[in-house]
Tab-separated table of C-alpha atoms in Angstrom:
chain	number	residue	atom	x	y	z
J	1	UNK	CA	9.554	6.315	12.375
J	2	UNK	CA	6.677	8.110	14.461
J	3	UNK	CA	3.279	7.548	14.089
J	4	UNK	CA	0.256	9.589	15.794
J	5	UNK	CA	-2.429	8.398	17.054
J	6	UNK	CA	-5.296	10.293	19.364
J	7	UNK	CA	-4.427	9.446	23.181
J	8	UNK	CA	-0.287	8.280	22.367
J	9	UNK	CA	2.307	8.345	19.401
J	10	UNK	CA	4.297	5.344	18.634
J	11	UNK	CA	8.322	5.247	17.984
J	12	UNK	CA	9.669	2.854	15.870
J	13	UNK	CA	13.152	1.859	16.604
J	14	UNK	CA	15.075	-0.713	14.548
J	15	UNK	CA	15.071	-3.281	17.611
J	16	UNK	CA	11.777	-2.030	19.828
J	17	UNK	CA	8.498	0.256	19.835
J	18	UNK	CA	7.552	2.370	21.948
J	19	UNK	CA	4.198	4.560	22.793
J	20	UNK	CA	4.370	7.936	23.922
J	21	UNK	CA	1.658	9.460	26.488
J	22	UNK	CA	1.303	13.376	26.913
J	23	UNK	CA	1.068	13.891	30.834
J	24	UNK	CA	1.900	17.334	31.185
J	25	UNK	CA	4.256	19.136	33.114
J	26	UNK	CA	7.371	18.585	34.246
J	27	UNK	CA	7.789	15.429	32.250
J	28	UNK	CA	5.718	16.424	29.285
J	29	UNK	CA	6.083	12.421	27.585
J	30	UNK	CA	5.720	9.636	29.589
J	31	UNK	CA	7.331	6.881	27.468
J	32	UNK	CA	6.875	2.901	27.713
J	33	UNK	CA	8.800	0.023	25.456
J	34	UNK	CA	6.250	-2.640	24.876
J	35	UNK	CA	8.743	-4.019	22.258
J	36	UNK	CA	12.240	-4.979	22.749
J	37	UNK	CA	12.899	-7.586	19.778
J	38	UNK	CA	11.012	-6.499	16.480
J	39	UNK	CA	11.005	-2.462	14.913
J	40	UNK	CA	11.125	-1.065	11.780
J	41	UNK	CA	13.797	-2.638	9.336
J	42	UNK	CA	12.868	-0.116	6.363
J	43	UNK	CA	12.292	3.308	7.594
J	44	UNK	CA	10.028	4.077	5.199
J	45	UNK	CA	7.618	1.066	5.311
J	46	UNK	CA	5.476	1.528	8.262
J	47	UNK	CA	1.920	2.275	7.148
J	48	UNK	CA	-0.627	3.849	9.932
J	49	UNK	CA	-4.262	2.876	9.175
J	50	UNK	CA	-6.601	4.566	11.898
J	51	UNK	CA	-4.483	3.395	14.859
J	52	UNK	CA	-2.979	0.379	13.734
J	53	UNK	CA	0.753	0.470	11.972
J	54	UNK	CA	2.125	-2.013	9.764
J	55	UNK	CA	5.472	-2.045	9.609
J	56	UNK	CA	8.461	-4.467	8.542
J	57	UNK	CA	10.966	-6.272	10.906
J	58	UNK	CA	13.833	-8.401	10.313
J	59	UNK	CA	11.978	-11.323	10.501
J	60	UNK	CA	8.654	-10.458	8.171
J	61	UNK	CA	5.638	-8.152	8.583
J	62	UNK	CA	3.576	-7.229	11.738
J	63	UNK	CA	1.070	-5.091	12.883
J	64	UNK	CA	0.416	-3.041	16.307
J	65	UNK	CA	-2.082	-1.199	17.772
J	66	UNK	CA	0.336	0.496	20.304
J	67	UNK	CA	0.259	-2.266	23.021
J	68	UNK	CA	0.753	-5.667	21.125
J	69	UNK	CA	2.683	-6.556	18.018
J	70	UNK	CA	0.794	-9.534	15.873
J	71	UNK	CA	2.624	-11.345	12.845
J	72	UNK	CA	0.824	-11.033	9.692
J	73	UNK	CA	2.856	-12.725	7.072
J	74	UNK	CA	4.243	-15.943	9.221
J	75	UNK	CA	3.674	-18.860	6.671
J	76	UNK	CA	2.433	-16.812	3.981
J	77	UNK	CA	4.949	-14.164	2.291
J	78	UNK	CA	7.703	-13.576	5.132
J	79	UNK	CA	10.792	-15.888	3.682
J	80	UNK	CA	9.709	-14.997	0.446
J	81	UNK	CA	9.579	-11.748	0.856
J	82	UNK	CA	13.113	-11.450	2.612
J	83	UNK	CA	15.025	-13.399	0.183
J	84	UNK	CA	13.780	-10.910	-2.183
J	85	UNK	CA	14.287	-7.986	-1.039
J	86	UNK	CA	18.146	-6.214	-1.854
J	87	UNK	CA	18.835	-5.615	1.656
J	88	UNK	CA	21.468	-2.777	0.536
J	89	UNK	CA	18.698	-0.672	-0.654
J	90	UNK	CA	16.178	-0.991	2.452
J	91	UNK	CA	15.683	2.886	2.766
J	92	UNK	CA	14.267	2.574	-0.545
J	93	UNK	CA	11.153	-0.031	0.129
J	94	UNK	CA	8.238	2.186	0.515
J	95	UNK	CA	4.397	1.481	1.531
J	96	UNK	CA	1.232	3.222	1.448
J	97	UNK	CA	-2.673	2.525	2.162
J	98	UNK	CA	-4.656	1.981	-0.788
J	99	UNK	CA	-8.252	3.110	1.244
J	100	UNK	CA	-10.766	2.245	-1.728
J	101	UNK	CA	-9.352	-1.365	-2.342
J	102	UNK	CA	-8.506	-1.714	1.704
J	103	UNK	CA	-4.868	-2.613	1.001
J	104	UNK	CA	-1.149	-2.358	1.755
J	105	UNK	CA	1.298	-1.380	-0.526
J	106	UNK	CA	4.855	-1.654	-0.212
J	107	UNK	CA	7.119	-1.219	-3.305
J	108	UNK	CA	10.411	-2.352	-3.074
J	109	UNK	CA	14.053	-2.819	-4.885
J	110	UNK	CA	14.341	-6.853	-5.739
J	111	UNK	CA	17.413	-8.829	-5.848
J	112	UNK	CA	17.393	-8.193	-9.761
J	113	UNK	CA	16.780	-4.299	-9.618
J	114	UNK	CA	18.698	-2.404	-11.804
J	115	UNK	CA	19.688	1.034	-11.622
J	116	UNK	CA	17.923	3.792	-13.393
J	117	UNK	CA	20.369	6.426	-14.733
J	118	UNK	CA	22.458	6.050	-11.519
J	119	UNK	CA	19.128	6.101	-9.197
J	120	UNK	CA	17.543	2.966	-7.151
J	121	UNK	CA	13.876	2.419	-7.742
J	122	UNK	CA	11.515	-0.250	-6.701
J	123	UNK	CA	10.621	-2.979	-9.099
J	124	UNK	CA	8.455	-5.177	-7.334
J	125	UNK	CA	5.468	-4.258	-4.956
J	126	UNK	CA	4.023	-6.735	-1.939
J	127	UNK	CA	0.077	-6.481	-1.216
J	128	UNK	CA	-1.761	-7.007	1.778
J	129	UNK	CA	-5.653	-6.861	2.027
J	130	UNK	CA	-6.355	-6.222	5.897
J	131	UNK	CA	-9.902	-7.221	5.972
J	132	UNK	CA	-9.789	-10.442	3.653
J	133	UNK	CA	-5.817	-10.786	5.277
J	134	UNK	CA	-4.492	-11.990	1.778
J	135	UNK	CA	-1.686	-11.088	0.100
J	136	UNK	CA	-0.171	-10.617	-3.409
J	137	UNK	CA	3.200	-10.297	-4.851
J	138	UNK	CA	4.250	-9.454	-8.555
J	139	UNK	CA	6.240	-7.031	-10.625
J	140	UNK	CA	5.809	-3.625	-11.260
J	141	UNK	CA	6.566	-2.645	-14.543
J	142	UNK	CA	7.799	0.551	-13.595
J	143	UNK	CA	10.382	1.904	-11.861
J	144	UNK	CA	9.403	3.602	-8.586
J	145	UNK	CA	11.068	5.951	-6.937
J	146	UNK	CA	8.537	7.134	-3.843
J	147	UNK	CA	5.158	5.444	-3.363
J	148	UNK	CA	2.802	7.644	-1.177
J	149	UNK	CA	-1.509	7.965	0.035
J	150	UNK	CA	-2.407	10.691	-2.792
J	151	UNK	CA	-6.336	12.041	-4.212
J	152	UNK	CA	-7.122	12.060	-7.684
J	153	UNK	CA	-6.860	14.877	-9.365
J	154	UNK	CA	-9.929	16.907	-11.218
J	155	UNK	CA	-11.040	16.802	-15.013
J	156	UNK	CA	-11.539	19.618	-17.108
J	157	UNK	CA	-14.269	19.478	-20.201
J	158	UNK	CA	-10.915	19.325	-22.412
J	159	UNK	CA	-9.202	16.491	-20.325
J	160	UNK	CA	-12.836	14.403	-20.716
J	161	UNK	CA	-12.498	14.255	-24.727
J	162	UNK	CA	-9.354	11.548	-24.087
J	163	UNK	CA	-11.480	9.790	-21.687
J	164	UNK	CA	-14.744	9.198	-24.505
J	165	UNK	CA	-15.520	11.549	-27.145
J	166	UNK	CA	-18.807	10.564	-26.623
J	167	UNK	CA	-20.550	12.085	-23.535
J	168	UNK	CA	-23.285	10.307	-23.446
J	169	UNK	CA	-20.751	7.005	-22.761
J	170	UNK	CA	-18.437	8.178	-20.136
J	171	UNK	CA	-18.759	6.194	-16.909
J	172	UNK	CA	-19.039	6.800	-14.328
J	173	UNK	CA	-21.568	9.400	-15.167
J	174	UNK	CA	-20.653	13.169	-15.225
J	175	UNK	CA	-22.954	13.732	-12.248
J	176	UNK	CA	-20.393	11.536	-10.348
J	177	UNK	CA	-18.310	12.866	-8.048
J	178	UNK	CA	-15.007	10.982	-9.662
J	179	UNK	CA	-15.018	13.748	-11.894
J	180	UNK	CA	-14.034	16.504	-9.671
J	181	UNK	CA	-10.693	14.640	-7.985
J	182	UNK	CA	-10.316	14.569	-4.466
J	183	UNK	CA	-10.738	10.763	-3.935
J	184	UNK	CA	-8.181	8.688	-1.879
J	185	UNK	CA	-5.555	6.667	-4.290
J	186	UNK	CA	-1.796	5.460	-4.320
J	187	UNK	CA	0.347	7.729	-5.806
J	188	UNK	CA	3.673	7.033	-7.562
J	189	UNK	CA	7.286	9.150	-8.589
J	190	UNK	CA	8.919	7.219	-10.982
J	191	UNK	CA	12.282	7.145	-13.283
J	192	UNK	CA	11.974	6.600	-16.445
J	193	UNK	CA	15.034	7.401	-19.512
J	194	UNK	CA	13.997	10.498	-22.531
J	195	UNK	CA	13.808	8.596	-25.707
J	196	UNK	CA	18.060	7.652	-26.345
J	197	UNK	CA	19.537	10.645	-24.872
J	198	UNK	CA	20.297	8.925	-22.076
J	199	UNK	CA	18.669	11.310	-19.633
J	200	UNK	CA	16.103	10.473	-16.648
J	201	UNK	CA	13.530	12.233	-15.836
J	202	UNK	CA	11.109	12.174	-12.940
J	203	UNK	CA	7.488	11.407	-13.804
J	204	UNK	CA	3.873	11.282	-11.453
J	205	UNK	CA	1.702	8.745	-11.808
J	206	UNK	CA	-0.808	6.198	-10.408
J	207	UNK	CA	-2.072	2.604	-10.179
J	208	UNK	CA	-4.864	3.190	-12.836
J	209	UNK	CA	-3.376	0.907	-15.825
J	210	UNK	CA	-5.334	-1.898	-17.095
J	211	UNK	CA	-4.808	-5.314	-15.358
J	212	UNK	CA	-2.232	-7.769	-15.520
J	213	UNK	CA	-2.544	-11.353	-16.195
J	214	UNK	CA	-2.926	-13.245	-12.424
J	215	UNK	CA	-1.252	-15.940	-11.505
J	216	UNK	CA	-2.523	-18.303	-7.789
J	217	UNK	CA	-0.811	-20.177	-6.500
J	218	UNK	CA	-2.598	-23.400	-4.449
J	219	UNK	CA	-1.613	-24.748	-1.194
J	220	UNK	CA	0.783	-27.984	-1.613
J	221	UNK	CA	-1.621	-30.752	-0.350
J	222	UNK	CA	-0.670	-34.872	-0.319
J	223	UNK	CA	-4.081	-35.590	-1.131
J	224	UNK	CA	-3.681	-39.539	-0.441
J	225	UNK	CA	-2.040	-39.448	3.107
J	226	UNK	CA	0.830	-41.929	3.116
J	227	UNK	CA	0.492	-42.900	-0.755
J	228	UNK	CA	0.065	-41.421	-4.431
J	229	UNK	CA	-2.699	-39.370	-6.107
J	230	UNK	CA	-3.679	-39.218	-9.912
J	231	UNK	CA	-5.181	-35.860	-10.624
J	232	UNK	CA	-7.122	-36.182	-13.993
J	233	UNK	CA	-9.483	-33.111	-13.707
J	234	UNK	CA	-9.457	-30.043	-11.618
J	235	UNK	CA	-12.082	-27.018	-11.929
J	236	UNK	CA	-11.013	-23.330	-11.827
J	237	UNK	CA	-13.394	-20.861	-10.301
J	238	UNK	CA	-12.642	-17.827	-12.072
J	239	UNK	CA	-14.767	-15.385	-12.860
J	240	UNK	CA	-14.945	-11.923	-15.259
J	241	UNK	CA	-12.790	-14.126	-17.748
J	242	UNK	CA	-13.086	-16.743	-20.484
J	243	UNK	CA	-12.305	-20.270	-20.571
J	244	UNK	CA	-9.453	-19.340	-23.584
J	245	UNK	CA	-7.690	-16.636	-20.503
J	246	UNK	CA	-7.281	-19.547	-18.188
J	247	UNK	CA	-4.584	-22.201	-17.774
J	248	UNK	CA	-3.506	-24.249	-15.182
J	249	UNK	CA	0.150	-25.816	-14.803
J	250	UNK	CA	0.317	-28.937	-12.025
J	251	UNK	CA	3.472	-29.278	-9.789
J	252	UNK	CA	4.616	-32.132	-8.416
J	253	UNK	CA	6.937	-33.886	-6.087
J	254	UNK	CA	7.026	-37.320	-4.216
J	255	UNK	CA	8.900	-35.916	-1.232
J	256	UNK	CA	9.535	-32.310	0.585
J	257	UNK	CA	12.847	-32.352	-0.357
J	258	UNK	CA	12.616	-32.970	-4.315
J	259	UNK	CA	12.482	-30.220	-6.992
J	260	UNK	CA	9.230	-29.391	-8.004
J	261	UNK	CA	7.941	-30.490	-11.144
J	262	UNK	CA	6.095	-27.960	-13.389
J	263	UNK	CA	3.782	-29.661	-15.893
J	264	UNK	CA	2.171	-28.067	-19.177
J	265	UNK	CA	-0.541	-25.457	-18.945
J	266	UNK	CA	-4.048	-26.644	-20.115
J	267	UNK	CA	-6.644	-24.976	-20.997
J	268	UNK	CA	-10.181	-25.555	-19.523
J	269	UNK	CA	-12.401	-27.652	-21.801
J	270	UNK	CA	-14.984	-25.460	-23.732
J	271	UNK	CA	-17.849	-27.456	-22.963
J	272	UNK	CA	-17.030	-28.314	-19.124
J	273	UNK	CA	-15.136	-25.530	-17.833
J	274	UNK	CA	-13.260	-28.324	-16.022
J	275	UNK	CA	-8.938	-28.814	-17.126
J	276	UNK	CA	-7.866	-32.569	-18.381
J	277	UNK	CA	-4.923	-33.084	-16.415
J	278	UNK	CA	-2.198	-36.338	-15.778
J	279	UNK	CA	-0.362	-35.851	-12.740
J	280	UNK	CA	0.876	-38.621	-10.316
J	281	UNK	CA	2.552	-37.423	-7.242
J	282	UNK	CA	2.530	-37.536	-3.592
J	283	UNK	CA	2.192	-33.922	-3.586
J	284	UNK	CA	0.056	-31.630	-5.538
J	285	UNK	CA	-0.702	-27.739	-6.091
């Protein structure tokens, strides 16, 4: 992979990176390896954002800004992510920069992908926010075939009559420029089968659906150092949803080593917002 940047390009090799200086003639390139030991283990995953490229190793996800390679995913996704991820279909993970939501995207084949009509598509996508530096995992719903930086494209008067039939209601407002396409977005190719034919056919889309349920997932804390807790309440902060959208499910061990214990989702309690809960354990999310 070879990404540009103003002063140097970058080469990404599967075992080392290099940056790539114009000096002229005779040489043309001077080239220097600032990375022998990580490089790009999906060719098509490396992202460029201004001058800084994300990209995927072997052993998780980094960034570089052409003279130092940082881990972003260490503790957080990485072993996840890898045990995941159907290593026969790497060519196939793809990413892309979501500018309006400041994200990552990478779409990729799981260990439970099926084929589509013969073809491999992604069934899973990985996000990473690089200003908050969070992440989120979850499923598709689709099947992907190429994920890529697109613009939106332009509305006729017709096109507006699905959108409200109502003028007067359509938001943003028509004065907007929304309207007239050209804004940054992810853009998808997917797979999906015609009706029972048993025919595929290619389709475009984007990441415009309506939202799917969330699910976080706490840090695993032993809240009593060197003995048990009782957690009888905790209090979700969630907002832009009701008290009957949210549940929360306890898990529980007494040591590192046992199986986690899920408990039964609750429901917050109308009148306090706050979720009864019974769980003794050493450890706690």
């Amino acid at each position: 992979h070879i990404s540009n940047g103003e002063l140097y390009g970058l080469v990404f090799q599967e075992h080392a990176i290099s940056n790539f200086y114009y000096v002229g003639a005779p040489d043309v390139f001077q080239i220097n390896t600032f990375e022998m030991q990580r490089g790009c283990y999906c060719p098509n995953g490396c992202v460029q954002v201004g001058n800084v490229v994300y990209f995927i190793d072997s052993s998780g996800f980094y960034e570089t800004n052409g003279s130092e390679v940082i881990p972003i995913g260490h503790d957080q996704v990485d072993q996840t992510w890898l045990a995941d991820v159907n290593t026969q279909y790497l060519n196939h993970v793809r990413g892309s920069h979501d500018a309006d939501h400041k994200c990552i995207w990478w779409t990729y084949p799981s260990t439970t992908a099926t084929l589509e009509g013969g073809f491999v598509v992604c069934d899973k996508v990985i996000v990473y926010n690089y200003i908050n530096k969070r992440w989120a995992m979850g499923l598709v719903g689709q099947s992907i075939d190429i994920l890529f930086s697109a613009y939106t494209l332009g509305y006729t008067m017709e096109q507006l009559d699905s959108v409200n039939s109502n003028l007067d209601l359509i938001t943003p407002s028509l004065d907007s420029p929304y309207w007239n396409g050209g804004n940054p977005t992810v853009g998808v190719f997917g797979i999906a089968p015609i009706g029972t034919s048993g025919s595929y056919a290619s389709y475009y889309g984007s990441f415009s659906g309506a939202a799917l349920d969330a699910t976080l997932d706490t840090k695993e804390v032993n809240l009593n150092p060197g003995g048990r807790a009782l957690v009888t309440a905790c209090n979700p902060v969630v907002m832009g949803a009701t008290l009957s959208d949210i549940t929360v499910t306890p898990l529980t061990r007494n040591t590192l080593s046992d199986s986690v214990t899920v408990g039964t989702a609750v429901t917050p309690n109308s009148r306090t917002g706050k979720v009864p809960l019974r769980a003794d354990a050493r450890y706690h999310r």
